[in-house]
Amino acid sequence: MTTHRYAVFGHPVAHSLSPRIHAAFARQTGVTLEYTAIDSAPHDFVAALDRFVGAGGVGANVTLPLKEAAFAICARTSERAQRAGAVNTLSWNDGQWYGDNTDGIGLVRDLTGRNALDLRGRRAVLLGAGGAARGVAPALLDAGVAELVIVNRSPERADALADALGDPERAHSRYWKDLEQLGDFGLVINATSAGRGQIDASAFDLPFALTTPRTLAVDLNYGEAAIPFLAWAKAAGCHDAVDGLGMLVEQAAVAFEEWHGISPDADAVYAALRRKDDLLVTAD
């Protein structure tokens, strides 16, 4: 029986739960695969992918900070990836890479499905404009947010993302220093990596004026990296605060189905991760 090779690429990537998630999906569905984590700095990414293919690699997930680089190396991309300008799922077909972006659909499935939250009509602020933000921004517009304000410490990146979305009536960029003057939002999304390596809520010195008692706060990070933002959301009195674990599982489920033609049970794997079940053979 042939064992196909898959991997998640990132820098750093040792923290990634993707190998455990895909192993759990494989056990559910009877798929035989090898899935590993490969740390690759941006300057070595193309060479790392070449080595991966040479060793039998046929598909990969891509995480921070390589999603825009992954888009650039693809011969073909999905409409989702084109709108995002970033790729998180790679498939090796006929000697070339095909790229998709499953982040946005993963986030919306988690929020509107698992958490039963309605995004329609909400005024949203997106903190960050890198690969993660690019992946979710189009899906947020499709999900019906009334307005999407993109704020990034490098304003030119926020401008570029707003322009790329092609919806000037709803998608705008603003300066980080102006956060206190932007008014309140029904949805605050952290797509930065500011919490990585920190467990102090002071890592997020955001104005409470961004929120109301009805605000939904979402961090695309999970685990310790989400602690500072979620602590800020609690202190700000947000109605709901959600980390990125559900999004991670849902986007992985979409990628798994693309690769194997089988839809896994994402809810079971999500529940196991939340309770740190032995199903996932955790190494923590």
Tab-separated table of C-alpha atoms in Angstrom:
chain	number	residue	atom	x	y	z
A	1	MET	CA	0.000	0.000	0.000
A	2	THR	CA	1.351	3.411	-0.997
A	3	THR	CA	1.753	5.928	1.822
A	4	HIS	CA	1.412	9.471	0.530
A	5	ARG	CA	3.427	12.230	2.195
A	6	TYR	CA	1.937	15.480	3.445
A	7	ALA	CA	3.311	18.227	5.655
A	8	VAL	CA	2.701	21.614	7.187
A	9	PHE	CA	5.316	24.273	6.404
A	10	GLY	CA	5.905	27.276	8.641
A	11	HIS	CA	8.505	29.205	10.627
A	12	PRO	CA	8.258	28.353	13.450
A	13	VAL	CA	6.078	25.267	13.093
A	14	ALA	CA	6.868	22.945	16.014
A	15	HIS	CA	3.747	24.183	17.843
A	16	SER	CA	1.407	23.215	14.993
A	17	LEU	CA	-1.454	20.829	15.726
A	18	SER	CA	-1.899	20.045	12.031
A	19	PRO	CA	-0.020	16.710	12.119
A	20	ARG	CA	-2.252	15.474	14.945
A	21	ILE	CA	-5.402	16.725	13.258
A	22	HIS	CA	-4.653	15.042	9.929
A	23	ALA	CA	-3.584	11.832	11.687
A	24	ALA	CA	-6.947	11.800	13.474
A	25	PHE	CA	-8.801	12.424	10.214
A	26	ALA	CA	-6.852	9.567	8.602
A	27	ARG	CA	-7.797	7.159	11.395
A	28	GLN	CA	-11.465	8.148	11.049
A	29	THR	CA	-11.551	7.571	7.311
A	30	GLY	CA	-9.107	4.716	6.824
A	31	VAL	CA	-6.723	6.849	4.771
A	32	THR	CA	-3.035	5.908	4.897
A	33	LEU	CA	-0.742	8.919	5.028
A	34	GLU	CA	2.400	10.374	6.543
A	35	TYR	CA	2.032	13.957	7.749
A	36	THR	CA	4.904	15.893	9.311
A	37	ALA	CA	5.847	19.455	10.257
A	38	ILE	CA	8.648	21.107	8.279
A	39	ASP	CA	10.244	24.312	9.537
A	40	SER	CA	11.253	26.505	6.625
A	41	ALA	CA	12.458	30.073	6.704
A	42	PRO	CA	11.042	32.197	3.856
A	43	HIS	CA	14.339	32.298	1.967
A	44	ASP	CA	14.471	28.473	1.875
A	45	PHE	CA	10.796	27.787	1.206
A	46	VAL	CA	11.038	26.945	-2.503
A	47	ALA	CA	14.024	24.665	-1.948
A	48	ALA	CA	12.240	22.991	0.989
A	49	LEU	CA	9.216	22.296	-1.197
A	50	ASP	CA	11.458	20.850	-3.902
A	51	ARG	CA	13.063	18.515	-1.369
A	52	PHE	CA	9.609	17.549	-0.097
A	53	VAL	CA	8.381	16.637	-3.579
A	54	GLY	CA	11.599	14.729	-4.235
A	55	ALA	CA	10.872	12.640	-1.135
A	56	GLY	CA	7.343	11.823	-2.310
A	57	GLY	CA	5.393	14.802	-1.011
A	58	VAL	CA	2.033	15.373	-2.693
A	59	GLY	CA	0.275	17.950	-0.527
A	60	ALA	CA	1.032	20.561	2.098
A	61	ASN	CA	-0.516	23.061	4.434
A	62	VAL	CA	1.198	26.412	4.827
A	63	THR	CA	1.202	28.633	7.894
A	64	LEU	CA	2.925	31.781	9.177
A	65	PRO	CA	4.836	33.437	7.501
A	66	LEU	CA	4.728	31.590	4.166
A	67	LYS	CA	1.170	31.951	2.845
A	68	GLU	CA	1.873	34.768	0.411
A	69	ALA	CA	5.066	33.049	-0.768
A	70	ALA	CA	3.040	29.886	-1.355
A	71	PHE	CA	0.645	31.832	-3.560
A	72	ALA	CA	3.569	33.096	-5.630
A	73	ILE	CA	4.928	29.630	-6.451
A	74	CYS	CA	1.624	28.125	-7.638
A	75	ALA	CA	1.012	27.484	-11.310
A	76	ARG	CA	-2.744	27.433	-10.659
A	77	THR	CA	-4.846	28.732	-7.785
A	78	SER	CA	-8.469	28.569	-6.690
A	79	GLU	CA	-10.752	31.576	-6.754
A	80	ARG	CA	-10.522	31.707	-2.947
A	81	ALA	CA	-6.737	31.887	-3.125
A	82	GLN	CA	-6.826	34.510	-5.857
A	83	ARG	CA	-9.105	36.760	-3.812
A	84	ALA	CA	-6.879	36.319	-0.777
A	85	GLY	CA	-3.548	36.600	-2.560
A	86	ALA	CA	-2.411	33.870	-0.161
A	87	VAL	CA	-2.367	30.059	-0.109
A	88	ASN	CA	-2.597	27.702	2.863
A	89	THR	CA	-3.219	24.415	0.991
A	90	LEU	CA	-0.941	23.046	-1.733
A	91	SER	CA	-1.542	20.042	-4.008
A	92	TRP	CA	1.147	18.630	-6.330
A	93	ASN	CA	-0.513	17.766	-9.644
A	94	ASP	CA	1.120	17.061	-13.018
A	95	GLY	CA	4.459	18.469	-11.927
A	96	GLN	CA	3.159	21.758	-10.547
A	97	TRP	CA	1.573	23.224	-7.458
A	98	TYR	CA	-2.118	23.992	-7.212
A	99	GLY	CA	-2.981	26.377	-4.385
A	100	ASP	CA	-6.153	26.952	-2.387
A	101	ASN	CA	-7.013	28.949	0.710
A	102	THR	CA	-9.294	27.209	3.191
A	103	ASP	CA	-8.781	29.652	6.089
A	104	GLY	CA	-11.819	31.795	5.360
A	105	ILE	CA	-14.284	28.961	4.940
A	106	GLY	CA	-12.785	27.346	8.046
A	107	LEU	CA	-13.351	30.480	10.131
A	108	VAL	CA	-16.917	31.021	8.936
A	109	ARG	CA	-17.829	27.352	9.481
A	110	ASP	CA	-16.515	27.543	13.040
A	111	LEU	CA	-18.235	30.813	13.923
A	112	THR	CA	-21.598	30.314	12.215
A	113	GLY	CA	-21.803	26.536	12.608
A	114	ARG	CA	-20.112	25.317	15.773
A	115	ASN	CA	-20.592	28.580	17.698
A	116	ALA	CA	-23.964	29.511	16.128
A	117	LEU	CA	-22.936	33.155	15.688
A	118	ASP	CA	-24.458	35.421	13.054
A	119	LEU	CA	-21.929	37.612	11.236
A	120	ARG	CA	-24.443	39.409	9.045
A	121	GLY	CA	-24.666	43.147	9.486
A	122	ARG	CA	-21.766	43.381	11.916
A	123	ARG	CA	-19.240	46.179	11.684
A	124	ALA	CA	-15.873	44.383	11.797
A	125	VAL	CA	-12.276	45.409	12.454
A	126	LEU	CA	-9.499	43.124	11.246
A	127	LEU	CA	-6.189	43.551	13.082
A	128	GLY	CA	-3.376	42.533	10.747
A	129	ALA	CA	-2.914	42.314	6.991
A	130	GLY	CA	-0.611	39.321	6.500
A	131	GLY	CA	-1.369	35.883	5.127
A	132	ALA	CA	-3.859	34.976	7.867
A	133	ALA	CA	-5.815	38.198	7.435
A	134	ARG	CA	-5.789	37.813	3.668
A	135	GLY	CA	-7.207	34.327	3.988
A	136	VAL	CA	-10.238	35.308	6.060
A	137	ALA	CA	-11.085	38.790	4.735
A	138	PRO	CA	-12.957	37.698	1.557
A	139	ALA	CA	-14.954	35.101	3.502
A	140	LEU	CA	-16.011	37.706	6.068
A	141	LEU	CA	-17.394	39.885	3.291
A	142	ASP	CA	-19.158	36.866	1.778
A	143	ALA	CA	-20.619	36.062	5.205
A	144	GLY	CA	-22.351	39.435	5.202
A	145	VAL	CA	-20.388	41.774	7.463
A	146	ALA	CA	-21.629	45.317	6.906
A	147	GLU	CA	-18.162	46.881	6.998
A	148	LEU	CA	-14.599	45.563	7.261
A	149	VAL	CA	-11.982	47.962	8.607
A	150	ILE	CA	-8.423	46.651	8.158
A	151	VAL	CA	-5.777	47.990	10.546
A	152	ASN	CA	-2.107	47.039	10.378
A	153	ARG	CA	1.053	48.445	11.943
A	154	SER	CA	2.450	48.779	8.414
A	155	PRO	CA	-0.367	50.813	6.832
A	156	GLU	CA	0.683	50.090	3.254
A	157	ARG	CA	-0.137	46.406	3.768
A	158	ALA	CA	-3.579	47.299	5.087
A	159	ASP	CA	-4.093	49.540	2.055
A	160	ALA	CA	-3.022	46.735	-0.294
A	161	LEU	CA	-5.418	44.227	1.275
A	162	ALA	CA	-8.343	46.651	1.184
A	163	ASP	CA	-7.636	47.387	-2.479
A	164	ALA	CA	-7.310	43.687	-3.321
A	165	LEU	CA	-10.731	42.933	-1.844
A	166	GLY	CA	-12.313	45.124	-4.499
A	167	ASP	CA	-15.243	46.236	-2.322
A	168	PRO	CA	-14.613	49.919	-1.524
A	169	GLU	CA	-18.129	50.336	-0.141
A	170	ARG	CA	-17.438	47.879	2.688
A	171	ALA	CA	-13.660	47.263	2.945
A	172	HIS	CA	-11.411	50.098	4.157
A	173	SER	CA	-7.957	50.506	5.681
A	174	ARG	CA	-7.116	52.703	8.665
A	175	TYR	CA	-4.040	53.546	10.727
A	176	TRP	CA	-3.168	51.683	13.939
A	177	LYS	CA	-2.730	54.977	15.791
A	178	ASP	CA	-6.328	55.861	14.978
A	179	LEU	CA	-7.881	52.821	16.695
A	180	GLU	CA	-9.400	54.931	19.471
A	181	GLN	CA	-11.215	57.085	16.918
A	182	LEU	CA	-12.750	54.270	14.862
A	183	GLY	CA	-15.838	53.761	17.016
A	184	ASP	CA	-17.148	50.421	18.234
A	185	PHE	CA	-17.423	47.134	16.380
A	186	GLY	CA	-19.633	44.080	16.524
A	187	LEU	CA	-16.689	41.906	15.472
A	188	VAL	CA	-13.011	42.314	16.429
A	189	ILE	CA	-10.617	39.846	14.771
A	190	ASN	CA	-6.974	39.432	15.708
A	191	ALA	CA	-4.987	38.191	12.708
A	192	THR	CA	-1.610	39.322	14.073
A	193	SER	CA	1.009	37.132	15.725
A	194	ALA	CA	1.494	39.580	18.616
A	195	GLY	CA	0.568	36.986	21.243
A	196	ARG	CA	3.072	34.338	20.159
A	197	GLY	CA	5.527	33.603	22.953
A	198	GLN	CA	3.625	35.816	25.414
A	199	ILE	CA	0.982	35.064	28.025
A	200	ASP	CA	0.548	38.610	29.287
A	201	ALA	CA	-2.655	40.485	28.447
A	202	SER	CA	-0.603	43.679	28.159
A	203	ALA	CA	0.627	42.309	24.817
A	204	PHE	CA	-2.651	43.716	23.515
A	205	ASP	CA	-2.842	47.366	24.428
A	206	LEU	CA	-6.065	47.953	22.505
A	207	PRO	CA	-8.704	50.550	23.407
A	208	PHE	CA	-11.827	49.177	25.045
A	209	ALA	CA	-13.717	51.721	22.949
A	210	LEU	CA	-13.568	49.193	20.088
A	211	THR	CA	-16.120	47.004	21.848
A	212	THR	CA	-19.660	46.959	23.196
A	213	PRO	CA	-21.370	44.345	25.404
A	214	ARG	CA	-22.516	42.687	22.156
A	215	THR	CA	-19.077	42.413	20.516
A	216	LEU	CA	-17.694	39.103	19.245
A	217	ALA	CA	-13.892	38.896	19.646
A	218	VAL	CA	-12.018	36.306	17.570
A	219	ASP	CA	-8.342	35.385	17.654
A	220	LEU	CA	-7.052	33.395	14.684
A	221	ASN	CA	-4.328	32.046	16.981
A	222	TYR	CA	-4.946	29.177	19.379
A	223	GLY	CA	-3.343	27.868	22.554
A	224	GLU	CA	-0.959	30.114	24.477
A	225	ALA	CA	-0.670	32.518	21.549
A	226	ALA	CA	-4.361	33.425	21.959
A	227	ILE	CA	-4.208	34.108	25.716
A	228	PRO	CA	-3.319	37.844	25.579
A	229	PHE	CA	-6.063	38.774	23.114
A	230	LEU	CA	-8.719	36.665	24.811
A	231	ALA	CA	-7.761	38.230	28.166
A	232	TRP	CA	-8.170	41.666	26.600
A	233	ALA	CA	-11.564	40.667	25.191
A	234	LYS	CA	-12.727	39.509	28.617
A	235	ALA	CA	-11.505	42.702	30.272
A	236	ALA	CA	-13.248	44.747	27.568
A	237	GLY	CA	-16.553	43.019	28.342
A	238	CYS	CA	-17.039	41.355	24.947
A	239	HIS	CA	-20.126	39.132	24.716
A	240	ASP	CA	-18.242	36.275	23.016
A	241	ALA	CA	-14.546	35.440	22.711
A	242	VAL	CA	-13.392	32.647	20.401
A	243	ASP	CA	-9.892	31.367	19.661
A	244	GLY	CA	-8.646	29.895	16.392
A	245	LEU	CA	-8.764	26.197	17.262
A	246	GLY	CA	-12.112	25.604	15.580
A	247	MET	CA	-10.974	27.452	12.480
A	248	LEU	CA	-7.792	25.346	12.416
A	249	VAL	CA	-9.753	22.101	12.490
A	250	GLU	CA	-12.312	23.268	9.929
A	251	GLN	CA	-9.751	24.540	7.417
A	252	ALA	CA	-7.857	21.259	7.832
A	253	ALA	CA	-11.056	19.304	7.132
A	254	VAL	CA	-11.551	21.177	3.854
A	255	ALA	CA	-7.933	20.498	2.840
A	256	PHE	CA	-8.255	16.811	3.805
A	257	GLU	CA	-11.335	16.443	1.618
A	258	GLU	CA	-9.558	18.129	-1.305
A	259	TRP	CA	-6.648	15.713	-1.049
A	260	HIS	CA	-8.509	12.477	-0.315
A	261	GLY	CA	-12.087	12.975	-1.542
A	262	ILE	CA	-13.480	12.121	1.898
A	263	SER	CA	-15.082	14.544	4.349
A	264	PRO	CA	-13.831	13.885	7.913
A	265	ASP	CA	-15.732	14.458	11.159
A	266	ALA	CA	-14.289	17.806	12.231
A	267	ASP	CA	-16.481	18.053	15.327
A	268	ALA	CA	-15.060	14.873	16.840
A	269	VAL	CA	-11.475	16.030	16.359
A	270	TYR	CA	-12.244	19.501	17.684
A	271	ALA	CA	-13.842	18.020	20.803
A	272	ALA	CA	-10.849	15.737	21.337
A	273	LEU	CA	-8.447	18.661	21.084
A	274	ARG	CA	-10.450	20.689	23.571
A	275	ARG	CA	-10.299	17.917	26.137
A	276	LYS	CA	-6.765	16.865	25.116
A	277	ASP	CA	-8.038	13.387	24.396
A	278	ASP	CA	-5.642	10.508	23.799
A	279	LEU	CA	-7.283	10.147	20.376
A	280	LEU	CA	-4.810	12.745	19.142
A	281	VAL	CA	-1.746	11.192	20.804
A	282	THR	CA	-0.609	14.556	22.148
A	283	ALA	CA	3.098	15.131	22.613
A	284	ASP	CA	2.743	18.191	24.828
